[in-house]
Amino acid sequence: MLMKFKVPGILQEIGVFDRERSLPIAIVLGVATILRIYQLGTEALWIDEMLSIEGADNPPAVRPFYFILLRFWMVLGSSDAWLRALSVLFGLGTVYLTYELGRRAIGEFTGVASAAIIALSPVFIHHSQEIRMYSLIPFLSLAGTLALSRAFERPSNASLTVWAIFRIALLLTNANNVLILFPDMLLAAWRFRRKINWLFAFGGGLVTIGLAFLPAFCILSFGGESAEFMEQQVSDYAKPGILQIGGMLLQYVAYWPLRFLLESNKIELANSELGDADLISRVLQPNAFPLFFYGAFLMVLAGLVCLAFVAFRTERRSSHLLDIAIWGIVPSLAMLAISYIKKPLWFPRYLMFVGPYIIILVAAGLTILWNWKKVAAISIAVFYAIAVGGGLFDYYTNLYRDDWHGVARTIAANEQPGDVIIYHSVPRFFERSLPRYYRGPVPIYTLDMQPDPALLTPALIQEQVGEALPVQSRLWVVCWQTCQTQEEVDRIFDTTLGAGFEIQEKQTYQVLSADPIKVYRAAPRSS
């Protein structure tokens, strides 16, 4: 029996709360909550989070759902921690729904183990602490899947309706999530092959989903947004090799991002150098011991997934586990094909909608091993604890987002009466960057970023910051995504301070995957 007692509404149809919460899952949820709240507001907003706040004011037509939710959430508060708390809620929901799906597929042990892996996963924690849609995506994916699973066991219009609602929300959160419909159709065709009326009911839901997604599809396909995204965001990445493909499993479970693991071993690669040949040539060096450690752990994870596949023939509930494998693997293969045929999209954030299914396969393999050889299972658990401990240590001790707190502290600690700040960057992000964190008395003037640094002429500088001229005291120039050349910096100082100036301080605030913030302080040269 799927349901132990009746619970009205959507929660019943997606299959949750069908039994009393056990102590283990309660502990897992408690740990997940602590890890997602810890340092929630420590780091400043980064550019994608600023884009999310901007999107909440004007939700994009191709993926409006998260931004609509964020808009209502923003009514109650505007702090960094509060805005990220929306993702925390969906992150915790993902932990619980993963437990439910794993429990129904294999049993309590698998459910708790898969939920624990999600709870401790650095990549899932990261997206649960980010003002982006990537925490909402696995939650919606799992909710729709649980509803469809219930429809397979006990067909009802209510279950199929809930499935369609969550799938529509998923597709309107990010367009690449449409790939989840492939396994839905495959499984429905098989499960309803002798129930033609329910097969037609599923088809009706599929048509409804298609109609809801049609406007976004037209904008992406005929409006050119898809091609523009491919060219601007992922065009410089190498096609994923075997190491990148397998490394996705490691990133879901223990260490994210994989590039940071490389950089921790002094191995720096450009986006175009992430193919197998470059990676292998770099890791074969004396300082690469952690890479070999995590490479060995990746082999263990792959072995657990293989054990899960063995269960398809030996386990009593193998059909449920096969369903999960199809939900995880079919969209992954489709994304891999797109990465080779068009542009690389093999990144954790674009595969969040399949991540929980892959993790359930890992937990299923661990369950089989536990039932077979408990000592081996315990050994792997210790191996995992060390591996994920390293991933969590890296996540909580390194800076992942733009360090506007550091910029604000530097200026506040060294400001003097008469100082002036020129903020040279993209004007649309002005209110959400420097002024959000620096609340001191020094006035800030904006200087727009130009598509070509040569366009930053003295006339343009005087036009945009003329109120600050002439600068009689010290000048701070804060560059973000600008000041790529020293000539660009000198042009600003020459125009505002005159030819006789000296740069007294320069600091660079580097973050993981974004352009650094550069802070210059200069003053007229003493005569």
XYZ file of C-alpha atoms in Angstrom:
527
model
C 0.000 0.000 0.000
C 1.408 3.372 -0.992
C -0.743 5.378 1.407
C -0.937 4.480 5.112
C -3.501 7.130 5.887
C -5.431 9.732 3.974
C -4.054 13.237 3.616
C -6.044 15.627 1.452
C -4.604 17.759 -1.305
C -1.420 17.801 -3.323
C 0.739 16.175 -0.617
C -1.291 12.995 -0.940
C -0.978 12.889 -4.705
C 2.813 13.241 -4.748
C 3.081 10.490 -2.167
C 4.510 12.318 0.863
C 3.411 12.099 4.462
C 2.163 8.565 3.878
C 3.887 7.451 7.110
C 5.190 8.963 10.312
C 8.564 10.602 9.938
C 11.273 8.388 11.333
C 14.037 9.647 13.586
C 16.784 9.139 10.937
C 15.125 11.352 8.315
C 14.348 13.939 10.993
C 18.059 14.025 11.873
C 18.993 14.310 8.181
C 16.610 17.237 7.750
C 18.043 18.878 10.861
C 21.603 18.591 9.529
C 20.460 19.829 6.108
C 18.852 22.866 7.735
C 21.988 23.749 9.692
C 24.250 23.433 6.647
C 21.945 25.577 4.513
C 21.490 28.321 7.086
C 25.150 28.453 8.105
C 26.870 31.485 6.495
C 23.710 32.171 4.492
C 24.298 35.918 4.392
C 28.094 35.909 4.753
C 28.933 36.429 1.094
C 27.624 39.329 -0.970
C 25.412 38.986 -4.012
C 27.085 37.858 -7.194
C 26.022 38.841 -10.680
C 23.569 35.985 -11.290
C 21.806 36.753 -8.015
C 21.546 40.391 -9.080
C 19.994 39.165 -12.322
C 17.458 37.184 -10.283
C 16.397 40.266 -8.329
C 16.126 42.147 -11.597
C 14.080 39.265 -13.037
C 11.697 39.416 -10.093
C 10.820 42.969 -11.094
C 10.249 41.897 -14.709
C 9.926 38.082 -15.002
C 11.370 36.727 -18.277
C 8.833 35.088 -20.559
C 10.884 31.929 -21.135
C 11.323 31.001 -17.451
C 9.075 33.132 -15.246
C 8.060 30.750 -12.453
C 10.931 31.198 -9.991
C 11.027 34.955 -10.500
C 7.299 35.250 -9.771
C 7.810 33.354 -6.518
C 10.807 35.555 -5.689
C 8.777 38.693 -6.318
C 6.232 37.703 -3.681
C 9.046 36.634 -1.326
C 10.732 40.033 -1.658
C 7.653 41.729 -0.230
C 8.597 40.321 3.188
C 12.273 41.343 3.198
C 15.263 42.391 1.138
C 18.385 41.241 3.011
C 20.765 38.813 1.330
C 19.975 36.078 3.844
C 16.221 36.514 3.483
C 16.275 36.450 -0.315
C 18.393 33.275 -0.237
C 16.079 31.685 2.326
C 13.556 30.960 -0.431
C 16.084 28.583 -1.966
C 16.748 27.070 1.464
C 13.085 26.031 1.683
C 13.184 24.328 -1.706
C 16.518 22.731 -0.835
C 15.043 21.162 2.284
C 12.024 20.066 0.266
C 14.389 18.349 -2.172
C 16.039 16.451 0.694
C 12.679 15.163 1.919
C 11.277 14.272 -1.503
C 14.490 12.410 -2.338
C 13.931 10.404 0.821
C 10.358 9.625 -0.216
C 11.293 8.511 -3.713
C 14.232 6.423 -2.504
C 12.127 4.826 0.224
C 9.394 3.881 -2.202
C 11.856 2.484 -4.727
C 13.920 0.277 -2.394
C 13.211 0.926 1.252
C 13.850 3.047 4.318
C 17.631 2.630 4.288
C 17.902 3.795 0.657
C 15.590 6.725 1.314
C 17.550 7.953 4.312
C 20.933 7.366 2.626
C 19.961 9.260 -0.545
C 18.493 12.118 1.503
C 21.691 12.273 3.575
C 23.833 12.528 0.435
C 21.658 15.392 -0.844
C 21.798 17.056 2.572
C 25.627 16.978 2.624
C 26.241 17.607 -1.084
C 28.190 20.867 -1.567
C 26.530 21.571 -4.914
C 23.030 21.168 -3.484
C 23.993 23.288 -0.465
C 25.408 25.978 -2.754
C 22.247 26.256 -4.819
C 20.185 26.243 -1.612
C 22.134 29.357 -0.568
C 21.736 31.209 -3.843
C 19.101 33.560 -5.200
C 18.614 31.427 -8.306
C 16.205 28.800 -9.570
C 18.550 25.825 -9.261
C 17.261 24.779 -5.830
C 13.651 24.951 -6.989
C 14.347 22.746 -10.036
C 15.047 19.386 -8.295
C 12.159 20.028 -5.908
C 9.701 20.431 -8.793
C 11.244 17.507 -10.655
C 10.854 15.152 -7.698
C 7.337 16.348 -6.867
C 6.145 15.668 -10.421
C 7.903 12.306 -10.474
C 6.302 11.203 -7.205
C 2.868 12.127 -8.549
C 3.470 10.173 -11.772
C 4.811 7.194 -9.787
C 1.591 7.181 -7.802
C -0.392 7.294 -11.038
C 1.507 4.233 -12.288
C 0.512 2.281 -9.165
C -2.980 3.683 -8.668
C -4.078 5.639 -11.726
C -6.209 8.683 -10.991
C -6.966 11.973 -12.666
C -5.823 13.760 -9.524
C -2.329 12.226 -9.696
C -1.942 13.014 -13.392
C -3.184 16.560 -12.812
C -0.619 17.125 -10.062
C 2.088 15.629 -12.310
C 1.145 18.028 -15.131
C 1.113 21.039 -12.789
C 4.579 20.330 -11.434
C 5.974 19.573 -14.887
C 4.611 22.873 -16.230
C 6.190 24.709 -13.309
C 9.459 22.844 -13.942
C 9.554 23.740 -17.636
C 8.713 27.372 -16.872
C 11.586 27.484 -14.378
C 14.269 26.549 -16.931
C 13.728 25.384 -20.492
C 16.288 22.564 -20.578
C 14.172 20.735 -17.980
C 11.924 19.724 -20.887
C 14.188 16.682 -21.214
C 12.442 15.146 -18.184
C 9.445 14.500 -20.441
C 11.399 11.858 -22.385
C 11.508 9.369 -19.491
C 7.956 10.344 -18.533
C 6.729 9.300 -21.966
C 8.801 6.117 -22.080
C 7.595 4.958 -18.682
C 3.970 5.952 -19.267
C 3.900 4.093 -22.598
C 5.101 0.939 -20.812
C 3.105 1.235 -17.586
C -0.164 2.170 -19.301
C 0.242 -0.198 -22.264
C -2.737 -2.263 -21.065
C -4.685 0.724 -19.713
C -5.526 2.622 -22.859
C -7.871 5.056 -21.124
C -5.106 6.114 -18.742
C -2.631 6.308 -21.596
C -4.958 8.808 -23.276
C -5.332 10.669 -19.978
C -1.532 10.895 -19.756
C -1.483 12.129 -23.358
C -3.971 14.827 -22.447
C -1.714 15.973 -19.649
C 1.238 15.951 -22.023
C -0.659 18.164 -24.470
C -1.486 20.570 -21.636
C 2.169 20.742 -20.669
C 3.138 21.351 -24.300
C 0.643 24.176 -24.703
C 1.859 25.843 -21.505
C 5.468 25.584 -22.695
C 4.743 26.611 -26.289
C 5.270 30.393 -25.868
C 8.654 29.836 -24.209
C 9.601 27.321 -26.898
C 8.758 29.796 -29.660
C 10.789 32.557 -28.027
C 13.774 30.250 -27.602
C 13.583 28.697 -31.058
C 12.355 31.494 -33.310
C 13.232 34.499 -31.166
C 16.895 33.561 -31.150
C 17.381 33.462 -27.358
C 18.620 29.880 -27.383
C 21.297 30.589 -30.003
C 22.308 33.781 -28.185
C 22.692 31.905 -24.904
C 24.756 29.167 -26.519
C 27.090 31.692 -28.106
C 27.568 33.966 -25.096
C 27.589 31.552 -22.147
C 29.078 28.208 -23.179
C 30.809 28.678 -26.520
C 34.342 28.664 -25.047
C 33.986 25.368 -23.174
C 35.504 22.115 -24.420
C 33.245 19.213 -25.317
C 32.892 17.009 -22.218
C 35.348 14.116 -22.113
C 35.182 10.909 -20.087
C 36.683 12.613 -17.035
C 34.131 15.426 -17.146
C 31.256 13.033 -17.691
C 32.266 10.815 -14.783
C 33.230 13.821 -12.707
C 29.598 14.936 -12.660
C 28.868 12.081 -10.246
C 31.649 13.280 -7.947
C 30.318 16.842 -8.053
C 26.809 15.740 -7.077
C 28.024 13.671 -4.140
C 31.200 15.037 -2.584
C 33.183 17.891 -4.147
C 31.963 20.895 -6.090
C 33.046 22.549 -8.293
C 35.464 20.154 -9.935
C 37.496 23.074 -11.285
C 38.203 24.180 -7.715
C 39.532 20.734 -6.897
C 41.969 21.177 -9.763
C 42.946 24.682 -8.684
C 43.580 23.472 -5.123
C 46.386 21.424 -6.670
C 47.782 24.428 -8.571
C 46.257 23.140 -11.815
C 44.679 26.020 -13.702
C 42.845 25.348 -16.939
C 40.990 27.566 -19.360
C 37.461 26.583 -20.342
C 38.754 25.200 -23.636
C 41.301 23.001 -21.819
C 38.887 20.774 -19.936
C 39.159 17.839 -22.328
C 40.629 14.502 -21.300
C 44.071 15.068 -22.843
C 44.706 18.349 -21.000
C 43.331 17.039 -17.723
C 45.389 13.843 -17.764
C 48.581 15.699 -18.659
C 48.083 18.084 -15.726
C 47.090 15.602 -13.029
C 50.144 13.391 -13.581
C 52.354 15.485 -11.342
C 53.571 15.177 -7.732
C 51.143 17.663 -6.170
C 48.058 15.818 -7.377
C 47.468 13.420 -4.449
C 43.977 14.820 -3.633
C 43.018 14.294 -7.257
C 43.952 10.633 -7.042
C 42.026 10.357 -3.772
C 38.883 11.798 -5.332
C 39.491 9.798 -8.503
C 39.474 6.624 -6.396
C 36.289 7.767 -4.668
C 34.703 8.395 -8.066
C 35.446 4.773 -8.981
C 33.713 3.697 -5.774
C 30.642 5.758 -6.684
C 30.591 4.221 -10.147
C 30.790 0.779 -8.547
C 27.779 1.545 -6.346
C 25.766 2.616 -9.387
C 26.718 -0.655 -11.078
C 25.491 -2.546 -8.008
C 22.188 -0.697 -8.316
C 21.869 -1.962 -11.879
C 22.370 -5.498 -10.578
C 19.259 -4.920 -8.479
C 17.147 -4.671 -11.614
C 17.244 -8.467 -11.761
C 17.549 -9.479 -8.137
C 15.525 -7.020 -6.073
C 11.824 -7.424 -5.456
C 11.120 -3.783 -6.241
C 13.440 -3.607 -9.220
C 10.780 -2.031 -11.450
C 10.714 1.076 -9.243
C 14.494 1.333 -9.292
C 14.487 0.919 -13.060
C 12.065 3.841 -13.279
C 14.468 5.999 -11.266
C 17.373 4.973 -13.478
C 15.405 5.987 -16.558
C 14.488 9.357 -15.021
C 18.140 9.978 -14.233
C 19.974 8.540 -17.226
C 17.774 9.312 -20.247
C 17.793 13.129 -19.756
C 21.524 12.969 -18.954
C 22.218 11.206 -22.248
C 20.099 13.769 -24.068
C 22.033 16.615 -22.431
C 25.287 14.912 -23.357
C 24.140 14.622 -26.978
C 23.291 18.331 -27.046
C 26.740 19.091 -25.602
C 28.368 17.323 -28.545
C 25.983 18.316 -31.335
C 25.578 21.983 -30.353
C 27.382 23.589 -27.401
C 28.559 22.116 -24.073
C 25.832 22.123 -21.396
C 27.366 19.454 -19.186
C 27.366 21.492 -15.975
C 25.883 20.621 -12.564
C 23.442 23.541 -12.549
C 21.869 22.478 -15.849
C 21.482 18.891 -14.631
C 19.983 19.632 -11.224
C 16.661 18.172 -12.334
C 18.232 14.685 -12.656
C 20.729 14.862 -9.789
C 18.481 13.292 -7.114
C 17.764 10.241 -9.294
C 21.467 9.572 -9.801
C 22.064 9.922 -6.075
C 19.267 7.433 -5.332
C 21.083 4.946 -7.575
C 24.239 5.451 -5.492
C 22.243 4.925 -2.287
C 20.605 1.818 -3.771
C 24.032 0.354 -4.505
C 25.095 1.099 -0.930
C 21.939 -0.658 0.303
C 22.794 -3.799 -1.649
C 26.349 -3.717 -0.327
C 25.088 -3.259 3.231
C 22.870 -6.319 2.913
C 25.731 -8.291 1.401
C 28.901 -7.191 3.242
C 28.376 -4.667 6.027
C 32.106 -4.183 6.617
C 32.589 -3.079 2.999
C 29.609 -0.736 3.251
C 30.973 0.825 6.449
C 34.391 1.260 4.815
C 32.815 3.085 1.896
C 30.830 5.243 4.327
C 34.091 6.279 6.025
C 35.646 6.957 2.600
C 32.611 9.095 1.747
C 32.806 10.992 5.048
C 36.399 11.993 4.310
C 35.585 12.935 0.718
C 32.496 15.008 1.482
C 34.258 16.514 4.485
C 36.904 17.869 2.131
C 34.215 19.207 -0.181
C 32.358 20.946 2.642
C 35.572 22.388 4.068
C 36.375 23.842 0.666
C 32.871 25.240 0.248
C 32.703 26.983 3.612
C 36.283 28.316 3.622
C 36.578 29.693 0.081
C 34.924 32.724 -1.462
C 32.460 31.813 -4.185
C 30.697 35.116 -4.788
C 31.729 38.704 -5.544
C 33.397 40.172 -2.468
C 31.527 43.460 -2.137
C 31.848 43.128 1.646
C 35.632 43.251 1.254
C 35.444 46.282 -1.026
C 33.184 48.116 1.413
C 35.442 47.300 4.374
C 38.547 48.500 2.528
C 37.010 51.863 1.673
C 35.453 52.325 5.125
C 38.759 51.574 6.852
C 40.765 54.034 4.755
C 38.344 56.812 3.756
C 39.146 60.447 4.443
C 37.123 63.662 4.208
C 36.939 64.868 0.627
C 37.344 61.417 -0.947
C 35.346 60.557 -4.076
C 34.387 57.120 -5.441
C 33.906 56.413 -9.143
C 32.116 53.135 -9.808
C 33.062 51.903 -13.275
C 30.834 48.995 -14.297
C 27.429 47.974 -15.671
C 25.008 50.659 -14.418
C 22.032 48.279 -14.122
C 23.783 46.459 -11.255
C 24.818 49.614 -9.379
C 22.233 49.567 -6.588
C 22.796 45.858 -5.899
C 26.570 45.993 -5.716
C 28.701 48.711 -4.099
C 25.949 50.931 -2.549
C 24.247 47.863 -1.054
C 27.290 47.154 1.124
C 29.087 50.490 1.467
C 27.015 52.922 3.551
C 29.738 55.443 4.355
C 29.852 59.213 3.685
C 32.038 59.119 0.546
C 29.931 60.045 -2.523
C 29.732 57.536 -5.380
C 29.557 58.500 -9.055
C 28.841 55.988 -11.790
C 30.817 55.591 -14.992
C 29.184 53.278 -17.514
C 31.042 50.300 -18.930
C 31.680 50.683 -22.671
C 31.614 47.839 -25.218
C 35.082 48.963 -26.324
C 37.514 50.480 -23.770
C 38.654 52.884 -26.498
C 35.241 54.553 -26.253
C 36.051 55.636 -22.708
C 37.214 59.067 -23.791
C 37.946 62.040 -21.499
C 34.825 63.716 -22.904
C 32.653 60.756 -21.904
C 34.203 60.612 -18.425
C 33.585 64.315 -17.882
C 30.002 63.969 -19.138
C 29.154 61.120 -16.755
C 31.016 62.155 -13.588
C 31.186 65.892 -14.154
C 29.594 66.655 -10.797
C 32.641 65.143 -9.097
C 35.149 67.239 -11.044
C 37.628 68.576 -10.349
C 38.671 66.013 -7.749
C 40.759 67.873 -5.192
C 41.364 65.023 -2.767
C 41.834 61.299 -3.174
C 39.938 59.283 -5.750
C 38.734 55.705 -5.410
C 37.971 53.856 -8.650
C 36.024 50.634 -8.262
C 36.063 48.559 -11.455
C 33.856 45.541 -11.981
C 33.986 43.747 -15.341
C 35.980 46.753 -16.574
C 39.528 48.154 -16.345
C 40.959 45.303 -18.385
C 43.981 47.406 -19.334
C 46.149 49.862 -17.420
C 45.488 52.442 -20.148
C 41.803 52.371 -19.235
C 42.604 53.043 -15.591
C 45.080 55.821 -16.420
C 42.516 57.511 -18.646
C 40.094 57.789 -15.720
C 42.721 59.214 -13.381
C 44.167 61.563 -16.018
C 40.719 63.049 -16.637
C 39.686 63.369 -13.023
C 42.954 64.118 -11.207
C 45.107 65.517 -13.974
C 48.403 64.196 -15.295
C 50.208 64.468 -11.959
C 48.742 61.693 -9.850
C 49.999 58.584 -8.139
C 48.223 55.301 -7.459
C 48.614 54.712 -3.730
C 46.833 51.367 -3.513
C 45.422 48.665 -5.743
C 43.499 45.653 -4.511
C 41.904 42.833 -6.471
C 39.002 40.862 -5.057
C 39.089 37.575 -6.933
C 36.243 35.076 -6.831
C 35.763 31.598 -8.221
C 34.059 32.046 -11.551
C 33.559 35.743 -12.219
C 35.564 38.786 -13.218
C 37.421 40.233 -10.211
C 36.560 43.538 -8.575
C 39.477 45.959 -8.776
C 39.844 48.872 -6.377
C 42.320 51.693 -7.080
C 43.072 54.624 -4.809
C 44.984 57.602 -6.196
C 45.734 61.197 -5.286
C 47.359 64.197 -6.933
C 51.114 63.859 -6.763
C 52.752 66.074 -4.191
C 54.698 68.911 -5.783
